Amino acid sequence: MISPKVLPELEKKVREIFAGDSSGHDWFHLDRVRAIALKLAAEEGADPSLVEASALLHDLEDHKREIRPGESLQEVCQSVGMEEAEIRRVRTIVEEVSFQGAGVATPVSSVEGAVVQDADRLDAIGAIGIARAFAFGGSRGRLLYDPDDPPVLHGDFDSYRSSRGATINHFYEKLLLLRDRMNTASARRMAQERHRFMELFLERFLREWEGRL
Ligand code: ADP
Ligand code: NI
C-alpha cells in the first residue's frame, strides 16, 4: 500500500512532466490508464493506492522516452516522499508493463501489475489507440502506410524497439495482438469492441488506399 497522502503530489508532478507530450503519451493517457486500472483493481481485489501510483508512473522510464534530469522514477518518487519499499513495488510493476514484441512474453508478478498492464493496453487499442498510434508515428517521422514494407512479428525486444516501419504495420505487430494478451477477464471483455473497431478501421483504410471506395 502506498501512503494515500503522496498521490495528489505525485499527480501534480507527472502532470507537469507529461503536459506537453504530443506522441500519444500525454498526461491524459496517464489519467485514462489510472481510471481504467482503478476500475479493474476494484474488480480484481488489487491494492488501489499501489495501482494508482503505478499507473501515474508507468511511462516515466519508458524505452520510448528520454529521461530528463530530476525525472527518473527514483527521483520523482523520492520527491513526493515515497518510502524505498513503496518505490521498489512500483518499480517492479512498471518494469513489467511494456509490450516488447509479438513473440516476447511479458508476464506480470502481481495482481496490481496485471491491472496496470491491462489498462495501458486498453488505452493502446480502439479509437484512442488508433489516434495515439498515428500521433506516435508522426512524432517519429514514420509513414502512415507503405505497401512495400510488410509487418514483422518481432521475436525480441531489440528488433521491436529499433523497428522503423510504417504506422499501419504497428497494428499487426502489436495492437491487434493485445486483445488476446489481457490478464483479466474484464479487460478482455472491454478489449473486444475496441479490437473490432480497429479491424473496421484497417479494412476501410486499405479500401480507400487501393481506390476500392
Ligand atoms: P507500451 O509501453 O506497451 O509501448 P505505451 O503506453 O508506451 O505502451 O503506449 C505505446 C503507444 O505508442 C501506443 O499507443 C502505441 O500505439 C504507440 N506506439 C508504440 N510504438 C509504435 C509504433 N512503432 N508505431 C506507432 N505507434 C506506436
Ligand atoms: Ni502507457
Short mmCIF file of C-alpha atoms and ligand atoms in Angstrom, two decimals:
data_model
loop_
_atom_site.label_atom_id
_atom_site.label_comp_id
_atom_site.label_asym_id
_atom_site.label_seq_id
_atom_site.Cartn_x
_atom_site.Cartn_y
_atom_site.Cartn_z
CA MET A 1 0.00 0.00 0.00
CA ILE A 2 1.22 3.49 -0.85
CA SER A 3 0.53 6.26 1.62
CA PRO A 4 -2.53 7.95 0.04
CA LYS A 5 -1.23 11.37 1.01
CA VAL A 6 1.53 11.18 -1.64
CA LEU A 7 -0.93 10.59 -4.51
CA PRO A 8 -2.05 14.23 -5.07
CA GLU A 9 1.61 15.35 -5.12
CA LEU A 10 2.51 12.55 -7.48
CA GLU A 11 -0.32 13.50 -9.82
CA LYS A 12 0.83 17.13 -9.85
CA LYS A 13 4.38 16.10 -10.64
CA VAL A 14 3.60 13.73 -13.53
CA ARG A 15 1.05 16.16 -14.93
CA GLU A 16 3.86 18.73 -15.27
CA ILE A 17 6.30 16.22 -16.76
CA PHE A 18 3.90 14.87 -19.41
CA ALA A 19 1.86 18.03 -20.14
CA GLY A 20 3.42 18.94 -23.49
CA ASP A 21 3.86 15.45 -24.98
CA SER A 22 2.47 15.12 -28.49
CA SER A 23 3.48 11.49 -29.11
CA GLY A 24 0.37 9.95 -27.53
CA HIS A 25 1.99 9.78 -24.09
CA ASP A 26 0.46 12.96 -22.72
CA TRP A 27 -0.99 13.47 -19.24
CA PHE A 28 -4.45 12.39 -20.40
CA HIS A 29 -3.07 8.94 -21.31
CA LEU A 30 -1.90 8.56 -17.70
CA ASP A 31 -5.24 9.84 -16.43
CA ARG A 32 -7.17 7.33 -18.57
CA VAL A 33 -4.86 4.45 -17.61
CA ARG A 34 -5.34 5.34 -13.95
CA ALA A 35 -9.15 5.36 -14.32
CA ILE A 36 -9.26 2.01 -16.16
CA ALA A 37 -6.71 0.46 -13.78
CA LEU A 38 -8.67 1.53 -10.70
CA LYS A 39 -11.87 0.07 -12.17
CA LEU A 40 -10.07 -3.24 -12.87
CA ALA A 41 -8.43 -3.10 -9.43
CA ALA A 42 -11.83 -2.95 -7.72
CA GLU A 43 -12.98 -6.00 -9.69
CA GLU A 44 -9.79 -7.98 -9.13
CA GLY A 45 -9.15 -7.06 -5.49
CA ALA A 46 -5.88 -5.25 -6.24
CA ASP A 47 -4.43 -2.60 -3.89
CA PRO A 48 -5.85 0.69 -5.24
CA SER A 49 -3.13 3.06 -3.99
CA LEU A 50 -0.34 0.91 -5.43
CA VAL A 51 -2.28 0.63 -8.70
CA GLU A 52 -2.86 4.38 -8.84
CA ALA A 53 0.78 5.30 -8.16
CA SER A 54 1.99 2.74 -10.72
CA ALA A 55 -0.48 3.91 -13.38
CA LEU A 56 0.68 7.51 -12.91
CA LEU A 57 4.34 6.50 -13.11
CA HIS A 58 4.22 3.72 -15.71
CA ASP A 59 5.58 5.70 -18.68
CA LEU A 60 8.19 7.76 -16.83
CA GLU A 61 11.11 5.50 -17.79
CA ASP A 62 9.51 4.01 -20.89
CA HIS A 63 12.07 2.99 -23.53
CA LYS A 64 10.47 5.43 -25.99
CA ARG A 65 11.13 8.47 -23.79
CA GLU A 66 14.24 10.35 -22.90
CA ILE A 67 14.65 10.76 -19.13
CA ARG A 68 15.36 14.39 -18.25
CA PRO A 69 17.34 15.41 -15.15
CA GLY A 70 15.29 15.01 -11.98
CA GLU A 71 12.64 12.93 -13.77
CA SER A 72 13.77 9.37 -13.10
CA LEU A 73 11.34 7.09 -11.28
CA GLN A 74 13.56 7.16 -8.19
CA GLU A 75 13.82 10.94 -8.11
CA VAL A 76 10.12 11.58 -8.73
CA CYS A 77 9.06 9.05 -6.06
CA GLN A 78 11.54 10.41 -3.53
CA SER A 79 10.50 13.99 -4.22
CA VAL A 80 6.94 13.21 -3.11
CA GLY A 81 8.14 11.35 -0.01
CA MET A 82 7.58 7.71 -1.01
CA GLU A 83 9.44 5.11 1.03
CA GLU A 84 12.05 2.82 -0.53
CA ALA A 85 9.86 -0.28 -0.13
CA GLU A 86 6.99 1.51 -1.91
CA ILE A 87 9.28 2.64 -4.71
CA ARG A 88 10.51 -0.93 -5.18
CA ARG A 89 6.96 -2.28 -5.53
CA VAL A 90 6.07 0.40 -8.09
CA ARG A 91 9.31 -0.25 -9.99
CA THR A 92 8.51 -3.95 -10.35
CA ILE A 93 5.03 -3.14 -11.70
CA VAL A 94 6.15 -0.51 -14.22
CA GLU A 95 9.08 -2.62 -15.44
CA GLU A 96 6.61 -5.38 -16.33
CA VAL A 97 4.13 -3.13 -18.19
CA SER A 98 5.59 -2.70 -21.65
CA PHE A 99 4.92 -4.68 -24.79
CA GLN A 100 8.24 -5.98 -26.15
CA GLY A 101 7.39 -7.56 -29.49
CA ALA A 102 4.90 -10.10 -30.85
CA GLY A 103 7.00 -13.11 -29.86
CA VAL A 104 8.08 -11.89 -26.42
CA ALA A 105 6.10 -12.92 -23.32
CA THR A 106 5.51 -10.12 -20.79
CA PRO A 107 4.36 -11.90 -17.61
CA VAL A 108 3.34 -9.94 -14.52
CA SER A 109 4.16 -10.96 -10.96
CA SER A 110 1.25 -9.38 -9.07
CA VAL A 111 -2.45 -8.61 -9.48
CA GLU A 112 -1.55 -4.90 -9.35
CA GLY A 113 0.86 -5.42 -12.27
CA ALA A 114 -1.85 -7.31 -14.13
CA VAL A 115 -4.40 -4.49 -13.97
CA VAL A 116 -1.92 -1.70 -14.79
CA GLN A 117 -0.65 -3.66 -17.80
CA ASP A 118 -4.23 -4.33 -18.96
CA ALA A 119 -5.23 -0.67 -18.52
CA ASP A 120 -2.21 0.56 -20.50
CA ARG A 121 -3.00 -1.92 -23.26
CA LEU A 122 -6.68 -0.96 -23.38
CA ASP A 123 -5.63 2.65 -23.96
CA ALA A 124 -3.44 1.49 -26.87
CA ILE A 125 -6.41 0.00 -28.79
CA GLY A 126 -9.80 1.21 -30.08
CA ALA A 127 -10.41 4.75 -31.35
CA ILE A 128 -7.97 6.26 -28.88
CA GLY A 129 -5.40 3.62 -29.73
CA ILE A 130 -5.69 4.49 -33.44
CA ALA A 131 -5.21 8.21 -32.68
CA ARG A 132 -2.24 7.51 -30.41
CA ALA A 133 -0.57 5.22 -32.92
CA PHE A 134 -0.62 7.88 -35.65
CA ALA A 135 0.44 10.60 -33.20
CA PHE A 136 3.38 8.44 -32.13
CA GLY A 137 4.27 7.55 -35.72
CA GLY A 138 4.15 11.23 -36.74
CA SER A 139 6.33 12.20 -33.79
CA ARG A 140 8.97 9.69 -35.03
CA GLY A 141 8.74 10.63 -38.71
CA ARG A 142 7.05 7.38 -39.74
CA LEU A 143 4.95 6.90 -42.85
CA LEU A 144 1.22 6.26 -42.39
CA TYR A 145 1.44 3.20 -44.59
CA ASP A 146 3.89 1.67 -47.05
CA PRO A 147 2.52 -1.20 -49.16
CA ASP A 148 6.10 -2.33 -49.90
CA ASP A 149 7.00 -2.68 -46.21
CA PRO A 150 5.17 -5.66 -44.66
CA PRO A 151 4.69 -6.02 -40.89
CA VAL A 152 7.22 -8.07 -38.89
CA LEU A 153 6.33 -10.20 -35.86
CA HIS A 154 9.37 -9.30 -33.76
CA GLY A 155 10.90 -12.15 -31.80
CA ASP A 156 12.96 -9.99 -29.45
CA PHE A 157 12.74 -6.61 -27.76
CA ASP A 158 15.73 -5.09 -29.59
CA SER A 159 14.32 -5.68 -33.05
CA TYR A 160 10.87 -4.43 -31.91
CA ARG A 161 12.39 -1.33 -30.34
CA SER A 162 14.53 -0.42 -33.34
CA SER A 163 11.82 -1.02 -35.96
CA ARG A 164 11.20 1.98 -38.25
CA GLY A 165 8.14 0.60 -40.03
CA ALA A 166 5.02 2.49 -41.09
CA THR A 167 2.30 3.04 -38.50
CA ILE A 168 -0.18 0.66 -40.17
CA ASN A 169 2.36 -2.11 -39.51
CA HIS A 170 2.14 -1.36 -35.79
CA PHE A 171 -1.46 -2.61 -35.81
CA TYR A 172 -0.31 -6.06 -36.98
CA GLU A 173 2.87 -6.03 -34.89
CA LYS A 174 1.20 -5.06 -31.61
CA LEU A 175 -2.26 -3.52 -31.43
CA LEU A 176 -4.29 -6.42 -32.88
CA LEU A 177 -2.43 -8.85 -30.60
CA LEU A 178 -3.35 -7.11 -27.36
CA ARG A 179 -6.93 -8.41 -27.02
CA ASP A 180 -5.69 -11.95 -26.54
CA ARG A 181 -2.92 -10.89 -24.18
CA MET A 182 -5.07 -9.28 -21.48
CA ASN A 183 -4.54 -10.65 -17.97
CA THR A 184 -8.02 -10.13 -16.55
CA ALA A 185 -11.42 -11.26 -17.82
CA SER A 186 -12.93 -7.76 -17.55
CA ALA A 187 -10.13 -6.23 -19.63
CA ARG A 188 -10.59 -8.99 -22.22
CA ARG A 189 -14.27 -8.07 -22.42
CA MET A 190 -13.51 -4.36 -22.75
CA ALA A 191 -10.96 -5.14 -25.46
CA GLN A 192 -13.49 -6.88 -27.76
CA GLU A 193 -15.26 -3.80 -29.09
CA ARG A 194 -12.07 -1.76 -29.33
CA HIS A 195 -10.45 -4.58 -31.28
CA ARG A 196 -13.39 -4.79 -33.69
CA PHE A 197 -13.25 -1.03 -34.26
CA MET A 198 -9.57 -1.27 -35.27
CA GLU A 199 -10.38 -4.10 -37.68
CA LEU A 200 -13.10 -1.97 -39.30
CA PHE A 201 -10.73 0.99 -39.47
CA LEU A 202 -8.00 -1.06 -41.17
CA GLU A 203 -10.41 -2.58 -43.65
CA ARG A 204 -11.67 0.87 -44.61
CA PHE A 205 -8.18 2.43 -44.69
CA LEU A 206 -6.94 -0.21 -47.13
CA ARG A 207 -10.09 0.04 -49.25
CA GLU A 208 -9.66 3.81 -49.60
CA TRP A 209 -5.91 3.44 -50.21
CA GLU A 210 -6.50 0.96 -53.01
CA GLY A 211 -9.28 3.10 -54.56
CA ARG A 212 -11.94 0.48 -53.89
CA LEU A 213 -14.36 3.03 -52.42
P1 ADP B 1 3.95 0.22 -24.32
O1 ADP B 1 4.93 0.50 -23.23
O2 ADP B 1 3.31 -1.13 -24.20
O3 ADP B 1 4.52 0.50 -25.69
P2 ADP B 1 2.71 2.83 -24.04
O4 ADP B 1 1.79 3.33 -23.00
O5 ADP B 1 4.09 3.37 -24.06
O6 ADP B 1 2.75 1.22 -24.04
O7 ADP B 1 1.98 3.13 -25.36
C1 ADP B 1 2.54 2.90 -26.56
C2 ADP B 1 1.84 3.83 -27.52
O8 ADP B 1 2.75 4.18 -28.52
C3 ADP B 1 0.68 3.12 -28.14
O9 ADP B 1 -0.42 3.94 -28.33
C4 ADP B 1 1.27 2.66 -29.45
O10 ADP B 1 0.32 2.58 -30.44
C5 ADP B 1 2.30 3.72 -29.74
N1 ADP B 1 3.40 3.12 -30.47
C6 ADP B 1 4.44 2.44 -29.99
N2 ADP B 1 5.24 2.00 -30.99
C7 ADP B 1 4.67 2.44 -32.12
C8 ADP B 1 4.98 2.34 -33.49
N3 ADP B 1 6.04 1.66 -33.89
N4 ADP B 1 4.15 2.91 -34.37
C9 ADP B 1 3.06 3.58 -33.95
N5 ADP B 1 2.71 3.71 -32.68
C10 ADP B 1 3.50 3.16 -31.77
NI NI B 2 1.38 3.93 -21.33
#
